[in-house]
Structures are given as C-alpha cells and as structure tokens.
Amino acid sequence: MNQVDYLRISLIDRCNFRCQYCMPEGAELDYILKQELLTDAELLTLIEEVFIPVGFTRFRLTGGEPLLRPRVVELVRAIASLPQTQDLSMTTNGFLLAPMAQNLYNAGLRRINISLDSLESDTFDQIIGNRGRSRWQQVWQGIQEAYRVGFDPLKLNVVVIPGVNDHEVLDLAALTIDKQWHVRFIEFMPIGNSDLFADRGWVSSEELRQRIRECWGLTESQIRGNGPADVFQIPGAKGTLGFISQMSECFCDRCNRMRLSADGWLRPCLLNETGQIDLKTALRTGVSTAELREQLRHLLALKPEINFKQRYAGTTTGAYTRTMSQIGG
Ligand code: SAM
Ligand code: SF4
C-alpha cells in the first residue's frame, strides 16, 4: 500500500450547479446545516495538529463547490502558508473562478482542476441542469483566467456519459494540442444518479483512448502525476490526457488519500465508510488532538483495499446513495 499523505477536504456540500451525474435536479439531498460545517478554525486545527503530524502533506479543496465557501481565499492562504504543506490544490466547477483566480493564486494555490464536460453551451447547460442564461461562457472565462494567472498544471475534468457528451471526446482531447492543459477523462460511476447510470451506462477509458489513437495516435506520457490517472499524450501536444478508470480498473493498491467531509467525517475510502471518524464532534466534545492523532494512525493502519470493480462494475442498481458532492469528490 502507498503512503497515505493526501487529504481531500470538502469545504461545503452545496453547489451552484446540479450536474446530472452528481446532484440531479429533483434529488432530495440533505444539506449539512451551517452550524454542522467544520469552522475555519476547526479545519485548521485538524490540519495542523492531527493530519500534518501523522504525515499528511498534500491537500485538495473540493466540495460541493468550494468557491461557495465564505472566506475561501483566506483558508487557502492559511493552509498554503503552513511550512509542512507540500501541495495545495482545488477542484472547482469554475463558475465563480474568473474574478477569484488571481486572489487564489496570490494566496498560494498553484494547482487547479476545473470540471468541463462539454464545449457546447447547450450540452453543457443540459449537463449542469441550467435552464437560464448559458453558464458555459463564464466557466470558460474562469479557465482562461486561471491559465493567464499561471495555474500549473491546469487540469480539465470530463465525465463522459454515452449519448450526452461522448461525441465531444475528440474536441475535448484536442484542447491539449496547443496549450499546456491537461484533460482528464473520468469514468462515470454509479454514485449520485443511479438512474442516469442505468439508462446510459459508461464509457471505458480504453474505448476513449482507442478513439483518440485512431485520430492522432497516442503515446504514454513521461509526465506522471501522483494520482490515479494514467497519463498519455497526443504526439507533439503541449498538454496531456489523463484517464481515471475506477470502473474498469482497480487502483486501490495505489490509493494515497483520505477524505474529510464538510461536516468533519473522515473517510478512509471513497466508497467505504468502515472506520470513519467524526472529527468535528470529537473536537467539539473536548477530545484532545493527541487522541485524534492516535485514532487517525489506527485508521491508516486499517485503510482497506476495496475493489471498485467488485462493487460497482456492471451495477445498474446504484445502491450507493451518497453523492460525490456530499462525500467530497
Ligand atoms: N464542484 C466541483 C467540480 O465539479 O469540479 C468539485 C466537486 S465534484 C463532486 C468533483 C469531481 O467529481 C468532478 O470532477 C465531478 O465531475 C466528479 N464526479 C461527480 N459525480 C461523479 C460521478 N457519478 N462519476 C464520476 N465523477 C463524478
Ligand atoms: Fe456541483 Fe461539482 Fe457535483 Fe457538478 S460535479 S453538481 S459542479 S459538486
């Protein structure tokens, strides 16, 4: 098992989008009450006094939509300025990014992943559940601004859904040819919207690679990340193509992460709630951070290797009811 040194922190479970595959409109979601969210001070205490002493050095801020969190720039500054923080990144839908990108960068954020499932504004709005003025342009501006400001690497996350956006795979891949952007195709998981999953199914990374290979050729990239993506490159392209294949492959043996939900639950695995710890209640009831470090060490030793394939490949029932926005995707 890899060293587990990477924490994905959900700052908020709410979102300004309702992506079909994540928080479909009409789905009943129990949002975390404001008083149940970890406060900034609690989050920083956990990072400094619990996670860092146990060996965590890399943090990703996510959600829900992390840019909806009040004082997010100050939080970024506080985490980035800790001497032990080796890496701080964020995953965002990009809608609020354009006016915030420079401030986030100045506060110490250097790496950003922006979700972009389509280059067509109609398809994009259909995916994100938008019926008003198109939101695509504003997300695109966020991406351009993040690029201008100097975020590096700048990654674009794409969830491919058959019959919805799979016709755009080559156009999205082509974004990597002239710019040093990194497009990452994520296999659709039956988390969040099991009806859509049952209806549409999912496309494997290998099938996507095949389509791209037939068009331009594809080489394995020299540039490797720390994460679960298999990285490839269109020959001569400036950027890379990543494939996150949690449905068609099992990469549990490479897993280096845990997840902290916005209300302070620490999960050892995306899909396994075994052993999770309620850190917020512990802090609020006076459990010492020394005791929490012990509990975390124990959880690290238990961190199970769960096979996504066994549990989810081929499932049509989507028995898993929590969404990525609730877990902290
Ligand atoms: N709101 C931010 C965003 O969309 O980038 C951050 C949170 S979102 C839950 C994090 C990532 O989870 C996004 O890249 C999203 O595409 C992905 N995601 C959500 N539900 C998914 C699903 N059912 N299958 C695969 N990826 C999913
Ligand atoms: Fe919101 Fe991100 Fe989920 Fe879309 S994927 S609904 S942007 S949390």
mmCIF file of N, CA and C and ligand atoms in Angstrom, residues 12-24 62-66 91-94 115 117 127-128 159 323-326 329, ligand 2:
data_model
loop_
_atom_site.group_PDB
_atom_site.id
_atom_site.type_symbol
_atom_site.label_atom_id
_atom_site.label_comp_id
_atom_site.label_asym_id
_atom_site.label_seq_id
_atom_site.Cartn_x
_atom_site.Cartn_y
_atom_site.Cartn_z
ATOM 1 N N ILE A 12 -17.629 22.441 1.520
ATOM 2 C CA ILE A 12 -19.070 22.716 1.570
ATOM 3 C C ILE A 12 -19.748 21.640 0.722
ATOM 4 N N ASP A 13 -20.940 21.229 1.102
ATOM 5 C CA ASP A 13 -21.605 20.194 0.285
ATOM 6 C C ASP A 13 -22.561 20.811 -0.733
ATOM 7 N N ARG A 14 -22.782 22.102 -0.637
ATOM 8 C CA ARG A 14 -23.712 22.750 -1.574
ATOM 9 C C ARG A 14 -23.026 23.083 -2.885
ATOM 10 N N CYS A 15 -23.847 23.323 -3.902
ATOM 11 C CA CYS A 15 -23.261 23.626 -5.207
ATOM 12 C C CYS A 15 -24.188 24.547 -5.978
ATOM 13 N N ASN A 16 -23.597 25.353 -6.859
ATOM 14 C CA ASN A 16 -24.402 26.231 -7.708
ATOM 15 C C ASN A 16 -24.763 25.540 -9.025
ATOM 16 N N PHE A 17 -24.303 24.312 -9.254
ATOM 17 C CA PHE A 17 -24.718 23.517 -10.400
ATOM 18 C C PHE A 17 -25.495 22.303 -9.886
ATOM 19 N N ARG A 18 -26.222 21.668 -10.782
ATOM 20 C CA ARG A 18 -26.887 20.417 -10.447
ATOM 21 C C ARG A 18 -26.557 19.423 -11.553
ATOM 22 N N CYS A 19 -25.278 19.042 -11.600
ATOM 23 C CA CYS A 19 -24.861 18.153 -12.682
ATOM 24 C C CYS A 19 -25.676 16.869 -12.648
ATOM 25 N N GLN A 20 -26.093 16.459 -13.817
ATOM 26 C CA GLN A 20 -26.963 15.280 -13.934
ATOM 27 C C GLN A 20 -26.381 14.067 -13.241
ATOM 28 N N TYR A 21 -25.053 13.929 -13.320
ATOM 29 C CA TYR A 21 -24.434 12.707 -12.800
ATOM 30 C C TYR A 21 -24.094 12.807 -11.317
ATOM 31 N N CYS A 22 -24.255 13.991 -10.748
ATOM 32 C CA CYS A 22 -23.812 14.199 -9.378
ATOM 33 C C CYS A 22 -24.973 14.567 -8.455
ATOM 34 N N MET A 23 -25.654 15.659 -8.752
ATOM 35 C CA MET A 23 -26.765 16.127 -7.909
ATOM 36 C C MET A 23 -27.967 16.405 -8.794
ATOM 37 N N PRO A 24 -28.553 15.389 -9.395
ATOM 38 C CA PRO A 24 -29.621 15.652 -10.372
ATOM 39 C C PRO A 24 -30.761 16.432 -9.768
ATOM 40 N N THR A 62 -12.207 20.760 -2.117
ATOM 41 C CA THR A 62 -13.236 20.392 -3.072
ATOM 42 C C THR A 62 -14.597 20.605 -2.428
ATOM 43 N N GLY A 63 -15.626 19.949 -2.942
ATOM 44 C CA GLY A 63 -16.958 20.124 -2.383
ATOM 45 C C GLY A 63 -17.886 19.032 -2.905
ATOM 46 N N GLY A 64 -19.121 19.371 -3.081
ATOM 47 C CA GLY A 64 -19.797 20.601 -3.446
ATOM 48 C C GLY A 64 -18.882 21.565 -4.227
ATOM 49 N N GLU A 65 -19.259 22.797 -4.207
ATOM 50 C CA GLU A 65 -18.462 23.778 -4.947
ATOM 51 C C GLU A 65 -17.641 24.600 -3.955
ATOM 52 N N PRO A 66 -16.328 24.374 -3.905
ATOM 53 C CA PRO A 66 -15.508 25.003 -2.873
ATOM 54 C C PRO A 66 -15.501 26.524 -2.926
ATOM 55 N N THR A 91 -10.427 21.535 -6.665
ATOM 56 C CA THR A 91 -11.296 21.101 -7.764
ATOM 57 C C THR A 91 -12.541 21.965 -7.724
ATOM 58 N N THR A 92 -12.844 22.618 -8.839
ATOM 59 C CA THR A 92 -13.969 23.567 -8.879
ATOM 60 C C THR A 92 -14.723 23.428 -10.203
ATOM 61 N N ASN A 93 -15.975 23.870 -10.189
ATOM 62 C CA ASN A 93 -16.705 23.887 -11.465
ATOM 63 C C ASN A 93 -16.378 25.146 -12.269
ATOM 64 N N GLY A 94 -15.609 26.068 -11.694
ATOM 65 C CA GLY A 94 -15.097 27.208 -12.458
ATOM 66 C C GLY A 94 -16.048 28.371 -12.617
ATOM 67 N N SER A 115 -13.873 21.409 -13.747
ATOM 68 C CA SER A 115 -14.727 20.457 -14.461
ATOM 69 C C SER A 115 -15.259 21.122 -15.721
ATOM 70 N N ASP A 117 -17.365 19.476 -18.895
ATOM 71 C CA ASP A 117 -17.847 18.257 -19.538
ATOM 72 C C ASP A 117 -18.228 18.464 -20.989
ATOM 73 N N ILE A 127 -26.130 19.349 -19.037
ATOM 74 C CA ILE A 127 -25.427 18.530 -18.033
ATOM 75 C C ILE A 127 -25.516 19.160 -16.650
ATOM 76 N N ILE A 128 -25.319 20.476 -16.600
ATOM 77 C CA ILE A 128 -25.285 21.095 -15.259
ATOM 78 C C ILE A 128 -26.672 21.468 -14.741
ATOM 79 N N VAL A 159 -16.363 14.078 -17.268
ATOM 80 C CA VAL A 159 -17.048 12.794 -17.054
ATOM 81 C C VAL A 159 -17.789 12.497 -18.350
ATOM 82 N N THR A 323 -23.789 11.224 -2.743
ATOM 83 C CA THR A 323 -23.263 11.772 -3.983
ATOM 84 C C THR A 323 -21.811 12.210 -3.773
ATOM 85 N N MET A 324 -21.126 12.451 -4.892
ATOM 86 C CA MET A 324 -19.747 12.935 -4.794
ATOM 87 C C MET A 324 -19.727 14.279 -4.069
ATOM 88 N N SER A 325 -20.773 15.087 -4.286
ATOM 89 C CA SER A 325 -20.803 16.407 -3.649
ATOM 90 C C SER A 325 -20.935 16.269 -2.140
ATOM 91 N N GLN A 326 -21.583 15.194 -1.682
ATOM 92 C CA GLN A 326 -21.712 15.010 -0.232
ATOM 93 C C GLN A 326 -20.443 14.408 0.381
ATOM 94 N N GLY A 329 -15.884 15.184 -3.563
ATOM 95 C CA GLY A 329 -15.349 14.471 -4.737
ATOM 96 C C GLY A 329 -13.929 14.820 -5.034
HETATM 97 FE FE1 SF4 B 2 -21.634 20.593 -8.306
HETATM 98 FE FE2 SF4 B 2 -19.310 19.538 -8.933
HETATM 99 FE FE3 SF4 B 2 -21.406 17.953 -8.337
HETATM 100 FE FE4 SF4 B 2 -21.424 19.333 -10.592
HETATM 101 S S1 SF4 B 2 -19.969 17.713 -10.051
HETATM 102 S S2 SF4 B 2 -23.117 19.198 -9.126
HETATM 103 S S3 SF4 B 2 -20.373 21.181 -10.071
HETATM 104 S S4 SF4 B 2 -20.378 19.310 -6.981
#
